[in-house]
JSON list of C-alpha atoms in Angstrom, two decimals:
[
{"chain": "A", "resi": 1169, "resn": "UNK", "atom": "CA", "xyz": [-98.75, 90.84, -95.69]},
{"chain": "A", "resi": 1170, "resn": "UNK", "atom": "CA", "xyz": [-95.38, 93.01, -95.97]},
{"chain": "A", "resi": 1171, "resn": "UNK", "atom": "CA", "xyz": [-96.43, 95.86, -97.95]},
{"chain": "A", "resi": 1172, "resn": "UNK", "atom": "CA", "xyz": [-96.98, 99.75, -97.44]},
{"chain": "A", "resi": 1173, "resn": "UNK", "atom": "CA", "xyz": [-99.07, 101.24, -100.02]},
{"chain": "A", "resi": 1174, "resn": "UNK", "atom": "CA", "xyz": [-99.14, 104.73, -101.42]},
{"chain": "A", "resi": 1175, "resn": "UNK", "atom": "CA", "xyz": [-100.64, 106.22, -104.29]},
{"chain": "A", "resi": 1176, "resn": "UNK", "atom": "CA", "xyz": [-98.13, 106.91, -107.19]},
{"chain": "A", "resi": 1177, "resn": "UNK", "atom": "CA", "xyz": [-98.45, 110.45, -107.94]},
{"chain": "A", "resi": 1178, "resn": "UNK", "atom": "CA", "xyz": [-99.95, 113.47, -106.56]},
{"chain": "A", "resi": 1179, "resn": "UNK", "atom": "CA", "xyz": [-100.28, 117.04, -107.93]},
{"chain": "A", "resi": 1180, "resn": "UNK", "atom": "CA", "xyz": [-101.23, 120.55, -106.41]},
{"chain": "A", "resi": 1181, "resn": "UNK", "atom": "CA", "xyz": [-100.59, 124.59, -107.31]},
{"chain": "A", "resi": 1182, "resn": "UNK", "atom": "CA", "xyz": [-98.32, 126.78, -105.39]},
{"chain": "A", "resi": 1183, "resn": "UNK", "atom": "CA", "xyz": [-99.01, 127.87, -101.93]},
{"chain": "A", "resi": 1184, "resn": "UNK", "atom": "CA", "xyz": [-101.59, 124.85, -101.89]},
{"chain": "A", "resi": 1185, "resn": "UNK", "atom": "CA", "xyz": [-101.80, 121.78, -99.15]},
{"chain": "A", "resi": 1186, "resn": "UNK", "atom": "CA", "xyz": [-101.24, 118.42, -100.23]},
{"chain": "A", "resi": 1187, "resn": "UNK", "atom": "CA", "xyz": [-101.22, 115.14, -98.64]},
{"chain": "A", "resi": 1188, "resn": "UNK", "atom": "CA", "xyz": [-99.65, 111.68, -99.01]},
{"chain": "A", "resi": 1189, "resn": "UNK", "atom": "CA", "xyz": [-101.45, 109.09, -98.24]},
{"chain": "A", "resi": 1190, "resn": "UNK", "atom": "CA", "xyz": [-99.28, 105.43, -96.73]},
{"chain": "A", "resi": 1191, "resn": "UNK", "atom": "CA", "xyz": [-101.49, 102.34, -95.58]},
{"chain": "A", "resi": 1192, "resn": "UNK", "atom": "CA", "xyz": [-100.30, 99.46, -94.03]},
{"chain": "A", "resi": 1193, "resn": "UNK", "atom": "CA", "xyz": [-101.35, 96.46, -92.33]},
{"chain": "A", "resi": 1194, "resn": "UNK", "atom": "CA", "xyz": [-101.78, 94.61, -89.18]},
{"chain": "A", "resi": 1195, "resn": "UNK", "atom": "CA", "xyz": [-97.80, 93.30, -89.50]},
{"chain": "A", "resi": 1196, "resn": "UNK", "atom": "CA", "xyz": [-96.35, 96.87, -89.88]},
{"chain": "A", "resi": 1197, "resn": "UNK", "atom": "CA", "xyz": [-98.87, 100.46, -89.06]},
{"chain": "A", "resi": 1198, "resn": "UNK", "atom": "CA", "xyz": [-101.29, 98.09, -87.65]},
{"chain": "A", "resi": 1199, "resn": "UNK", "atom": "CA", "xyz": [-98.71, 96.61, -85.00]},
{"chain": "A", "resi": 1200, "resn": "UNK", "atom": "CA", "xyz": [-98.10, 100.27, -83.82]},
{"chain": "A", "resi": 1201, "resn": "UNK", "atom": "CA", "xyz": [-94.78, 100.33, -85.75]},
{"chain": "A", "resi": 1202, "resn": "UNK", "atom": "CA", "xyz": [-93.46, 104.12, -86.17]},
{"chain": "A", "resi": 1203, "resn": "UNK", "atom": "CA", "xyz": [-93.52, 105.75, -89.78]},
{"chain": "A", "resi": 1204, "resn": "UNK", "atom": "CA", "xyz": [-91.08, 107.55, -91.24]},
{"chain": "A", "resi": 1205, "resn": "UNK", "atom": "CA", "xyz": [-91.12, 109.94, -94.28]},
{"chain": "A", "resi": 1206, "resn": "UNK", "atom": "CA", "xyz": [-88.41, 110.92, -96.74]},
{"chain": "A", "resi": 1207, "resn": "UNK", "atom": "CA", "xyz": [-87.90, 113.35, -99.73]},
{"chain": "A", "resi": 1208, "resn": "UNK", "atom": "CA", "xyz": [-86.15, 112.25, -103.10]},
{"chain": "A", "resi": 1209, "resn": "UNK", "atom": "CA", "xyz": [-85.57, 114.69, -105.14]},
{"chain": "A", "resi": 1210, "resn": "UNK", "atom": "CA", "xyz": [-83.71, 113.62, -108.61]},
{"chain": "A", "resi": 1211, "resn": "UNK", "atom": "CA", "xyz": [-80.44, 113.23, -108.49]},
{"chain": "A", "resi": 1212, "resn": "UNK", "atom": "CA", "xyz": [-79.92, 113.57, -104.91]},
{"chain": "A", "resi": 1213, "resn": "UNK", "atom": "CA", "xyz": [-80.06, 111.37, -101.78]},
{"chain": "A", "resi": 1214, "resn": "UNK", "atom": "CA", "xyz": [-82.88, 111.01, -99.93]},
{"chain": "A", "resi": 1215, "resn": "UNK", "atom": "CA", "xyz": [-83.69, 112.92, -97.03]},
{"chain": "A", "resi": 1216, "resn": "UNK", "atom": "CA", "xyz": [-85.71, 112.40, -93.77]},
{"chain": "A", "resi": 1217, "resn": "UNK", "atom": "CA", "xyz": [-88.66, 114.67, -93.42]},
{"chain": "A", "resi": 1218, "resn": "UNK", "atom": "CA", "xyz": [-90.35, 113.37, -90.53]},
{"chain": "A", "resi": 1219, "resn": "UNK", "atom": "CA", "xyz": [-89.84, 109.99, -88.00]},
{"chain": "A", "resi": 1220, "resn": "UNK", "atom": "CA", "xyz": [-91.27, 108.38, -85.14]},
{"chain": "A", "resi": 1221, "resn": "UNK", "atom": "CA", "xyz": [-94.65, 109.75, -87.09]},
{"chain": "A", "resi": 1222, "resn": "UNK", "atom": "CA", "xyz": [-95.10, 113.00, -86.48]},
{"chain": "A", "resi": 1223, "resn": "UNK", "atom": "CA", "xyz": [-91.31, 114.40, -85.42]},
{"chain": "A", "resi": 1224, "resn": "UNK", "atom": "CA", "xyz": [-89.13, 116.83, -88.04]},
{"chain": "A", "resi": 1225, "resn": "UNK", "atom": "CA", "xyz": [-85.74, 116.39, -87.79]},
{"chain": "A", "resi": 1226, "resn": "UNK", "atom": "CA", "xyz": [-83.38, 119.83, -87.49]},
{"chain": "A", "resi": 1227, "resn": "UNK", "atom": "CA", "xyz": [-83.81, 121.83, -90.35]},
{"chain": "A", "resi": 1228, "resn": "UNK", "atom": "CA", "xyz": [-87.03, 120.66, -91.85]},
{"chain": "A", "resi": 1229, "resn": "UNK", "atom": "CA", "xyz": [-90.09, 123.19, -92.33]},
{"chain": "A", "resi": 1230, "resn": "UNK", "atom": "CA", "xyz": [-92.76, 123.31, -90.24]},
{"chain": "A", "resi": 1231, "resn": "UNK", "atom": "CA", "xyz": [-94.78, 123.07, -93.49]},
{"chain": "A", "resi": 1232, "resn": "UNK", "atom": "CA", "xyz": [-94.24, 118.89, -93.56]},
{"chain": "A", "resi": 1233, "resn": "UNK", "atom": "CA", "xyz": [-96.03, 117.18, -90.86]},
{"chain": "A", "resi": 1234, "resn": "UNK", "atom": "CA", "xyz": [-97.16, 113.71, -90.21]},
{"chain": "A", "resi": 1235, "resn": "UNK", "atom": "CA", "xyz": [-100.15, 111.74, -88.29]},
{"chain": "A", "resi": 1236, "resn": "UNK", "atom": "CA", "xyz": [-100.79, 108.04, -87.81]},
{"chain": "A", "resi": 1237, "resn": "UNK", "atom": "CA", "xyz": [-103.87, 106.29, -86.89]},
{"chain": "A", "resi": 1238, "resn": "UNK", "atom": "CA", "xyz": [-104.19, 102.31, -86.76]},
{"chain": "A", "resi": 1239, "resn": "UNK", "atom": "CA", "xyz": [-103.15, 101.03, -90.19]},
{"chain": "A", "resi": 1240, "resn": "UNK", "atom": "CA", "xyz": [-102.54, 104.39, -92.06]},
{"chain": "A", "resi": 1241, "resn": "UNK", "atom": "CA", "xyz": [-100.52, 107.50, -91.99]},
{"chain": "A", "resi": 1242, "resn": "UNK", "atom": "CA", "xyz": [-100.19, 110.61, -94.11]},
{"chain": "A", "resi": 1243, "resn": "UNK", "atom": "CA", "xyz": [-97.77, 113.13, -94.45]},
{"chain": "A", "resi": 1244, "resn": "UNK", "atom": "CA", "xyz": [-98.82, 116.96, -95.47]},
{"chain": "A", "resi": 1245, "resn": "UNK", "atom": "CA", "xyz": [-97.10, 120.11, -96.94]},
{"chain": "A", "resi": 1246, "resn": "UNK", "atom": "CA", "xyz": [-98.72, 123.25, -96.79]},
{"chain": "A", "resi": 1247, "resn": "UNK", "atom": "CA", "xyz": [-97.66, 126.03, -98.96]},
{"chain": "A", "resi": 1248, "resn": "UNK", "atom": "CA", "xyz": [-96.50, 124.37, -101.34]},
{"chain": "A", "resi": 1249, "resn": "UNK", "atom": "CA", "xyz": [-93.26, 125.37, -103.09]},
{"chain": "A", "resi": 1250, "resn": "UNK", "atom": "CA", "xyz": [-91.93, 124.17, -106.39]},
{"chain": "A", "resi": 1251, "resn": "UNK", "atom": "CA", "xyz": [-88.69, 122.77, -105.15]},
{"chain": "A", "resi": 1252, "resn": "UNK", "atom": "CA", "xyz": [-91.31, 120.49, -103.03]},
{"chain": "A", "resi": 1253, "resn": "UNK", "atom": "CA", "xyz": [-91.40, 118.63, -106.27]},
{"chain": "A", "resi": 1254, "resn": "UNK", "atom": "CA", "xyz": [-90.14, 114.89, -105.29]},
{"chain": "A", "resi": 1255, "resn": "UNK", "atom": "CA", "xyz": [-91.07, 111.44, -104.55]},
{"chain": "A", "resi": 1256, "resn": "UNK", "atom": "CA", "xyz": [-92.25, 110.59, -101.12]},
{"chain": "A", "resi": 1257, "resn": "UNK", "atom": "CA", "xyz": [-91.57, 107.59, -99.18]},
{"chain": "A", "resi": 1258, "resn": "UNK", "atom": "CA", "xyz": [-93.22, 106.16, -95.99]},
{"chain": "A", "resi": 1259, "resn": "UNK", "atom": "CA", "xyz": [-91.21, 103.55, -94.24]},
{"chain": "A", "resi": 1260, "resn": "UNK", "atom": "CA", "xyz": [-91.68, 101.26, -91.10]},
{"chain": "A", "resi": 1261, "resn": "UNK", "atom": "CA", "xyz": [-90.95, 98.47, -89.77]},
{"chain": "A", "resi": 1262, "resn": "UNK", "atom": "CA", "xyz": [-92.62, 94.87, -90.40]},
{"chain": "A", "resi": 1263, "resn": "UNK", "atom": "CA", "xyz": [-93.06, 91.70, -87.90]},
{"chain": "A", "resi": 1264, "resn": "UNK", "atom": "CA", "xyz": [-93.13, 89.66, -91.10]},
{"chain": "A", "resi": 1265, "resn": "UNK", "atom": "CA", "xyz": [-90.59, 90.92, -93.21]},
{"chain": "A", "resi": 1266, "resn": "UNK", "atom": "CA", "xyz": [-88.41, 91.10, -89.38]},
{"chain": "A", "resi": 1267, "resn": "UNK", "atom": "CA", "xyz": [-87.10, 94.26, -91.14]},
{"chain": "A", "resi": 1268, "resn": "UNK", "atom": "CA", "xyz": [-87.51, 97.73, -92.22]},
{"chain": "A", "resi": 1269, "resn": "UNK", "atom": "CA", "xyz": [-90.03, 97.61, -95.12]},
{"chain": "A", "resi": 1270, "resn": "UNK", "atom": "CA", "xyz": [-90.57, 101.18, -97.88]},
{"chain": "A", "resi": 1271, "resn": "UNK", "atom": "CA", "xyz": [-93.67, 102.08, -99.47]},
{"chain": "A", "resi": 1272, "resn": "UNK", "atom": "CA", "xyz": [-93.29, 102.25, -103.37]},
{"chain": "A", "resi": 1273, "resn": "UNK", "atom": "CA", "xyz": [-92.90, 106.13, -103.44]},
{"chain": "A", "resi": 1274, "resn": "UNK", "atom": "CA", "xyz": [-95.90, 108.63, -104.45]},
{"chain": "A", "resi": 1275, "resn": "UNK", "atom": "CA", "xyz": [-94.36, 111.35, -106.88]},
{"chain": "A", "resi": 1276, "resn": "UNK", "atom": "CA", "xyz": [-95.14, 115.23, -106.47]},
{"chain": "A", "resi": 1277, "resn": "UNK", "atom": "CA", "xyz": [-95.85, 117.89, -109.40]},
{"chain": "A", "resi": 1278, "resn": "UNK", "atom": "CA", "xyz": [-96.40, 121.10, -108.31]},
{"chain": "A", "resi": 1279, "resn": "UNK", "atom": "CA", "xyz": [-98.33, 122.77, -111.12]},
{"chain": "B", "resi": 389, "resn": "UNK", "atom": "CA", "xyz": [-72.97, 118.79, -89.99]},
{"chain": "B", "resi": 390, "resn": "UNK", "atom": "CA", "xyz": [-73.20, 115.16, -90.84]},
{"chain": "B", "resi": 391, "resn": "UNK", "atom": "CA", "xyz": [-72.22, 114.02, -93.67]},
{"chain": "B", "resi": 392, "resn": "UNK", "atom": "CA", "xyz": [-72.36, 109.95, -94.77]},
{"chain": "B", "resi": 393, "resn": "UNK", "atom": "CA", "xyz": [-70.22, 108.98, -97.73]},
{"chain": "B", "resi": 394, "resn": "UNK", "atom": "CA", "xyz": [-69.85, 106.40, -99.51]},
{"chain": "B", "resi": 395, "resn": "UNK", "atom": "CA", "xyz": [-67.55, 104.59, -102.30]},
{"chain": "B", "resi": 396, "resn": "UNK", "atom": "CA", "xyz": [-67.82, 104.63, -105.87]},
{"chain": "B", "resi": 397, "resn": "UNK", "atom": "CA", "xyz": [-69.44, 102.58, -108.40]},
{"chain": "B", "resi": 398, "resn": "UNK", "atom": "CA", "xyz": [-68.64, 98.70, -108.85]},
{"chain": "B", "resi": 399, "resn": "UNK", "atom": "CA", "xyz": [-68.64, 96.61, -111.80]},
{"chain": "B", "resi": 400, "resn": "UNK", "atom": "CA", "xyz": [-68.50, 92.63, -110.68]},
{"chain": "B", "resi": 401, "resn": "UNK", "atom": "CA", "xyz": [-68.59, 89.60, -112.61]},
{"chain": "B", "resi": 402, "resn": "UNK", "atom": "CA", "xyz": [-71.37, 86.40, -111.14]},
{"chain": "B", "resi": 403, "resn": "UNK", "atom": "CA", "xyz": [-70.13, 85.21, -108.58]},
{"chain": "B", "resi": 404, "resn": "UNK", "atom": "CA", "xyz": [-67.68, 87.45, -106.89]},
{"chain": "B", "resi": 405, "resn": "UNK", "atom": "CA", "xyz": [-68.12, 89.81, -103.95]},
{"chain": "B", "resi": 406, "resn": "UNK", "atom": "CA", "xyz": [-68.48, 93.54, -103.46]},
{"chain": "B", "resi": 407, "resn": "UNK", "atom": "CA", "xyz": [-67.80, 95.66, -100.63]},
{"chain": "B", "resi": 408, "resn": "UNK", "atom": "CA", "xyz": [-69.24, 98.78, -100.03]},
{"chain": "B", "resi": 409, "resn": "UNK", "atom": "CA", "xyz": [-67.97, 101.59, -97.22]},
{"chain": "B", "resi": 410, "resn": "UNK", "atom": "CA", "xyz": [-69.76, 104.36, -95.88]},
{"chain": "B", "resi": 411, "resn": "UNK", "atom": "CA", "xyz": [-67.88, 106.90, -93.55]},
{"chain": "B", "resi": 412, "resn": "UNK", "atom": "CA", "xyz": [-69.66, 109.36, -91.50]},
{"chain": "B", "resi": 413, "resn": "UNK", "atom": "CA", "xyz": [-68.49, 112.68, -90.25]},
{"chain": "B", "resi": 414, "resn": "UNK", "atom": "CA", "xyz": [-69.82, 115.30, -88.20]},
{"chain": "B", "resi": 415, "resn": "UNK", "atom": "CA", "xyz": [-71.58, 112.86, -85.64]},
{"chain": "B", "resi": 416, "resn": "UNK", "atom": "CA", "xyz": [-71.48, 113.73, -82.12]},
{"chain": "B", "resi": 417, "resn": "UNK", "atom": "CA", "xyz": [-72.01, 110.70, -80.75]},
{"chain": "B", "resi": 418, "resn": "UNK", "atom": "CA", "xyz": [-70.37, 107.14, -81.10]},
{"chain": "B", "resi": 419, "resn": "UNK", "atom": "CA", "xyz": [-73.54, 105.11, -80.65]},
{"chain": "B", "resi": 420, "resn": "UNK", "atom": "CA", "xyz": [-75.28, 104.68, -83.76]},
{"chain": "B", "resi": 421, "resn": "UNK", "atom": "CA", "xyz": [-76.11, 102.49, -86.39]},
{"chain": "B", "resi": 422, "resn": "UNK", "atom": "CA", "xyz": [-75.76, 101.83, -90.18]},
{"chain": "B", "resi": 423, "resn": "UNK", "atom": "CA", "xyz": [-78.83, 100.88, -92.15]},
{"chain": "B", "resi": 424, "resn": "UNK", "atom": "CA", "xyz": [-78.44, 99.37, -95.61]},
{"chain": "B", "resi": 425, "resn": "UNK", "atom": "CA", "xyz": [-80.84, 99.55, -98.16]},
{"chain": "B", "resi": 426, "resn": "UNK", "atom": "CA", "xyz": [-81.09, 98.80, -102.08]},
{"chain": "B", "resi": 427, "resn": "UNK", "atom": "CA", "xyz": [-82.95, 99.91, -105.26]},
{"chain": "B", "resi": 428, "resn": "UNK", "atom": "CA", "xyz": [-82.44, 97.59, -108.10]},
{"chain": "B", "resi": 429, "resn": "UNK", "atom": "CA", "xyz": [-83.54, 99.21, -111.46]},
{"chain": "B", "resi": 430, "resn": "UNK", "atom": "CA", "xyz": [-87.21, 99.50, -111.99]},
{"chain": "B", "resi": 431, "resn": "UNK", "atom": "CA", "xyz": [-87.47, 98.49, -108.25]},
{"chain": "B", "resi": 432, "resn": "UNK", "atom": "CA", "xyz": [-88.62, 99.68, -104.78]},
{"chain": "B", "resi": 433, "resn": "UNK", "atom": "CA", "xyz": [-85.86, 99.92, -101.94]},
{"chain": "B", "resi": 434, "resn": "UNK", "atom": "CA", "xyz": [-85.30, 96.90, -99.86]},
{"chain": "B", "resi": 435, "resn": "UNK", "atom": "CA", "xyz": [-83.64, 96.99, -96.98]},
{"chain": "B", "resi": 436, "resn": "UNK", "atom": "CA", "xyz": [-80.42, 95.16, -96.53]},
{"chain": "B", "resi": 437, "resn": "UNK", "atom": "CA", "xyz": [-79.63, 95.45, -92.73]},
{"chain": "B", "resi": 438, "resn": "UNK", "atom": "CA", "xyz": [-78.36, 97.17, -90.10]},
{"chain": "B", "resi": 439, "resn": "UNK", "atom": "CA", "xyz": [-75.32, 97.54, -88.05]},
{"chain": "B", "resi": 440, "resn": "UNK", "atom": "CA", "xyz": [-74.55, 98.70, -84.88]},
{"chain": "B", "resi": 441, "resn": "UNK", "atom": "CA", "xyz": [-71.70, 100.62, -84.78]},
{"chain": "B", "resi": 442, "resn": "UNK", "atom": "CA", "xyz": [-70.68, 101.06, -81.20]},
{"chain": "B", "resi": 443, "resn": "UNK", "atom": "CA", "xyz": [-70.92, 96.88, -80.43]},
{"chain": "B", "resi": 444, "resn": "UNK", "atom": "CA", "xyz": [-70.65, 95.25, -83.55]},
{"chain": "B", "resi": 445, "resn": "UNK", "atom": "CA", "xyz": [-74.19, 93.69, -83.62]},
{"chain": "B", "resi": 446, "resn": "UNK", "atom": "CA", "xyz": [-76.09, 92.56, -86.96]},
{"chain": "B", "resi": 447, "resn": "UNK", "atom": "CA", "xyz": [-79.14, 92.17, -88.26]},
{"chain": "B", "resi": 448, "resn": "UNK", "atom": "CA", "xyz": [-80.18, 91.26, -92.17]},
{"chain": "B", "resi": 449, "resn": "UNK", "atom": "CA", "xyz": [-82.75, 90.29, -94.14]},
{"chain": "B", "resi": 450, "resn": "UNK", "atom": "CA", "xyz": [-83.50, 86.79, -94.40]},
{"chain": "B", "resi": 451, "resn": "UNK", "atom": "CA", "xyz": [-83.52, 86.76, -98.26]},
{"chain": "B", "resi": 452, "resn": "UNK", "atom": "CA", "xyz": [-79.32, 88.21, -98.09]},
{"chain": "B", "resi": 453, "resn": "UNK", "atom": "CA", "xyz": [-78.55, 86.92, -94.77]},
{"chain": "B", "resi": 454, "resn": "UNK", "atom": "CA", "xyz": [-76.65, 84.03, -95.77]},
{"chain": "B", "resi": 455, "resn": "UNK", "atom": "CA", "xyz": [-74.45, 85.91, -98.71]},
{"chain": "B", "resi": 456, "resn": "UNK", "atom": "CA", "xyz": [-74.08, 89.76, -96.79]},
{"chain": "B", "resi": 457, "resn": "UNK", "atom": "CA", "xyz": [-71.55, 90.64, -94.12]},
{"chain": "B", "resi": 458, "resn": "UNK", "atom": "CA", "xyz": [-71.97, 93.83, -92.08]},
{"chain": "B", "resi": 459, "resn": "UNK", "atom": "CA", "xyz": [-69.11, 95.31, -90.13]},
{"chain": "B", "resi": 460, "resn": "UNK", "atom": "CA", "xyz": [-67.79, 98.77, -88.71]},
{"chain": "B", "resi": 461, "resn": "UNK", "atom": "CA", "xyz": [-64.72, 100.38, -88.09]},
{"chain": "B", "resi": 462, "resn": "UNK", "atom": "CA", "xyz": [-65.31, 102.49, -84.52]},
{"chain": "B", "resi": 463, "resn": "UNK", "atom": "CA", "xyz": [-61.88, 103.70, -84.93]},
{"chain": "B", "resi": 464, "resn": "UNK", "atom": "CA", "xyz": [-62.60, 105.48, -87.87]},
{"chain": "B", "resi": 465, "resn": "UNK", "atom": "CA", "xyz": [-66.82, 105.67, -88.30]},
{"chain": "B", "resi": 466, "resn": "UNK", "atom": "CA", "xyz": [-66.37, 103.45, -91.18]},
{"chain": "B", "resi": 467, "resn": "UNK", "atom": "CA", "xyz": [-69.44, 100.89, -92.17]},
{"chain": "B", "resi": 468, "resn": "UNK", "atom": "CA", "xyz": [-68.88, 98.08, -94.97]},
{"chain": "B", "resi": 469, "resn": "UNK", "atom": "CA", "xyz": [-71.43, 95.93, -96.99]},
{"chain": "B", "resi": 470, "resn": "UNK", "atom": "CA", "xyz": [-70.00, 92.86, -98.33]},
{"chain": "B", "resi": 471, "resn": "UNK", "atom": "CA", "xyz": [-72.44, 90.70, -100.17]},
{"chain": "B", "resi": 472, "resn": "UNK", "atom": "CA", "xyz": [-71.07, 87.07, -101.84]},
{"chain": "B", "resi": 473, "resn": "UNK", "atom": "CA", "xyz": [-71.88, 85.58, -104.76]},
{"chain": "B", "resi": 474, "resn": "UNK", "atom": "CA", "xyz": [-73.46, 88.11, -106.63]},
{"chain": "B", "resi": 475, "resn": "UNK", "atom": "CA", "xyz": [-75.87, 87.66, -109.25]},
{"chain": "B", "resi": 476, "resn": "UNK", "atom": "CA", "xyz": [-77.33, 90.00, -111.64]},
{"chain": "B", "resi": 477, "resn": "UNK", "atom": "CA", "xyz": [-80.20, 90.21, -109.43]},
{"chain": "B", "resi": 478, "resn": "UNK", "atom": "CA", "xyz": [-78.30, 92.39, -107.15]},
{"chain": "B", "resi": 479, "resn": "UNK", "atom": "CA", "xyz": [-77.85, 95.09, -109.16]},
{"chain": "B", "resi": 480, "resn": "UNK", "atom": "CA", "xyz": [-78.78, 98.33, -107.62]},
{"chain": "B", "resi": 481, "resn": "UNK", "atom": "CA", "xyz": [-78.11, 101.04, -106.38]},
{"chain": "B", "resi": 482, "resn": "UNK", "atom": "CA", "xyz": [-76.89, 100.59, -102.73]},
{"chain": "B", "resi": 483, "resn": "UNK", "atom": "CA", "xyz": [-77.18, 103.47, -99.91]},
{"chain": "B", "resi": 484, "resn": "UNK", "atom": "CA", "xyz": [-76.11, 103.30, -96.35]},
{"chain": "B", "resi": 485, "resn": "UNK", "atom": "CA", "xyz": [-77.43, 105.73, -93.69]},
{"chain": "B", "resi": 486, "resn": "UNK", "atom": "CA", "xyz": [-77.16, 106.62, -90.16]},
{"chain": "B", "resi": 487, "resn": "UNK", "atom": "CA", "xyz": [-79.21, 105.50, -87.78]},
{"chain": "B", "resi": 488, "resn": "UNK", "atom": "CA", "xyz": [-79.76, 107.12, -84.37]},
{"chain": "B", "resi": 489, "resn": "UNK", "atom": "CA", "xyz": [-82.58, 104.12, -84.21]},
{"chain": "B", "resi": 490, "resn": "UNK", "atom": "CA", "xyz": [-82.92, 101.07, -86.25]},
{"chain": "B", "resi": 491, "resn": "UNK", "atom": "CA", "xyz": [-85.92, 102.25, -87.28]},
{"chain": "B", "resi": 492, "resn": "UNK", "atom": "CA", "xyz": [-84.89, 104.21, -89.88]},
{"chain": "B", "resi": 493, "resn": "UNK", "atom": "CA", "xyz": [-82.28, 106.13, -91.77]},
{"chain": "B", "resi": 494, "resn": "UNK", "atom": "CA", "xyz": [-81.83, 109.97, -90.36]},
{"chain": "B", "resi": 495, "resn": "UNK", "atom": "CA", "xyz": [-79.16, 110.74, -92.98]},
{"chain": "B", "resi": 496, "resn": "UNK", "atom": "CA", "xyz": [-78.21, 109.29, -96.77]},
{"chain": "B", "resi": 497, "resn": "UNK", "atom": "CA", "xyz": [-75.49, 108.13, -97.91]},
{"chain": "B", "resi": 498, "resn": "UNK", "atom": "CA", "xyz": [-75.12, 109.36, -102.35]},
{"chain": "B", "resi": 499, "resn": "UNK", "atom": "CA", "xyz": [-75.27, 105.68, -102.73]},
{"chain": "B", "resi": 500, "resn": "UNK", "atom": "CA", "xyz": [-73.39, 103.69, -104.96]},
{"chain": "B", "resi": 501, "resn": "UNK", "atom": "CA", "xyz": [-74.14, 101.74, -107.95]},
{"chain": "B", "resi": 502, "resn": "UNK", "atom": "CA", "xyz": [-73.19, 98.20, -108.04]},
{"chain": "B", "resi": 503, "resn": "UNK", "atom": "CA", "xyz": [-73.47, 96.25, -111.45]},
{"chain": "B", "resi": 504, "resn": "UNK", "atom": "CA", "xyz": [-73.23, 92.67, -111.87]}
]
C-alpha cells in the first residue's frame, strides 16, 4: 500500500524536544527507500530540512535531525523555537506508486 | 544562492491546457532535475514528475502520464509543466523544485495556483 503516515499535530514548550513520527510500508521505508523531511511554514514554500534520512542540507540547524529504521522514521528538533511552528512532511519514494509519494503533514504548535 | 521561480497564477476553462515554468538561478551545476508536485485544495501533495534537465529524460505518474508534458530549456535553466485537458480535478496549487536526486526536492519553487 502507497501511503506514509504521520500523526496530524504535535505540540511542545520552548527550548523543549519534539519528534515527528512517519511510518511506511514494505513498498516505500520498508524497501529501504530514503526519507526526506521538509518545513512549511504558512505562506511560504516549503523547505528541505533533512534527506537521504539523516543529512541537513547547508544552512539548516543542527537542532533537526533524522533516523530511519525498517518501516519508520522520525525527525526531531531540540530546543525548540517558536518560529519552529510549521507543518512537517516526510517523503520517499514508492515501488507501487513508481513515484515519489508525501506523508499527509503533522502540524507544530509551540506553546 | 538558489533561487527556483516560477509563473503566476492560471485561470483555464475544461478542457484546455496549462503550462507552467520554473527558472532556477544560482545553481552551480548543469546536471539536475525538476520535480513536480501538486496540492489540490483540501488535499495532500502528489507528485507530478520529474525531469532531467541536462538530457531531457521523463518520468510521470501513471494517473497524469498520458495528459502532462515535461520539458527543459538547458539554455536558459528553464523547466515547463504542460498538462492537457484539464478538469476541475486539477486544481491546485502546483510547485516545481530542484532536484540534485530524483528523490526529492532540495529547493521550492512559490508555486503557482492553477484553477480550472
Amino acid at each position: 500500500q502507497s501511503v506514509l503516515t504521520q500523526p496530524p499535530s504535535v505540540s511542545g514548550a520552548p527550548g523543549q524536544r519534539v519528534t515527528f513520527s512517519c511510518t511506511g510500508t514494505s513498498s516505500n521505508l520498508g524497501a529501504g527507500y530514503d526519507v526526506h523531511w521538509y518545513q512549511e511554514v504558512p505562506g511560504a514554500a516549503p523547505k528541505l530540512l533533512i534527506y537521504s534520512d539523516t543529512l541537513r542540507p547547508s544552512g539548516v540547524p543542527d537542532r533537526f535531525s533524522g533516523s530511519k529504521s525498517a518501516t519508520s522514521a522520525s525527525l526531531a528538533i531540540t530546543g525548540l523555537q517558536v518560529q519552529d511552528e510549521a507543518v512537517y512532511y516526510c517523503q520517499s519514494y514508492d515501488t507501487s506508486l513508481r513515484g515519489l509519494l508525501f506523508g499527509g503533514g503533522t502540524e507544530l504548535t509551540v506553546l | 544562492q538558489v533561487q527556483v521561480v516560477q509563473s503566476g497564477a492560471e485561470v483555464k476553462t475544461p478542457g484546455s491546457s496549462v503550462k507552467v515554468s520554473c527558472k532556477i538561478s544560482g545553481y552551480t551545476s548543469n546536471i539536475f532535475g525538476i520535480n513536480w508536485v501538486r496540492r489540490a485544495p483540501g488535499q495532500g501533495f502528489q507528485w507530478v514528475g520529474w525531469i532531467n534537465v541536462y538530457n531531457g529524460n521523463t518520468d510521470s505518474t501513471q494517473s497524469l502520464r498520458d495528459r502532462v508534458t515535461l520539458t527543459a530549456e538547458t539554455s536558459t535553466n528553464i523547466a515547463y509543466m504542460e498538462l492537457n485537458s484539464l478538469t476541475s480535478d486539477d486544481t491546485a496549487l502546483y510547485y516545481c523544485g530542484l532536484a540534485t536526486r530524483k528523490t526529492h526536492l532540495d529547493f521550492w519553487g512559490q508555486g503557482t495556483l492553477v484553477s480550472v
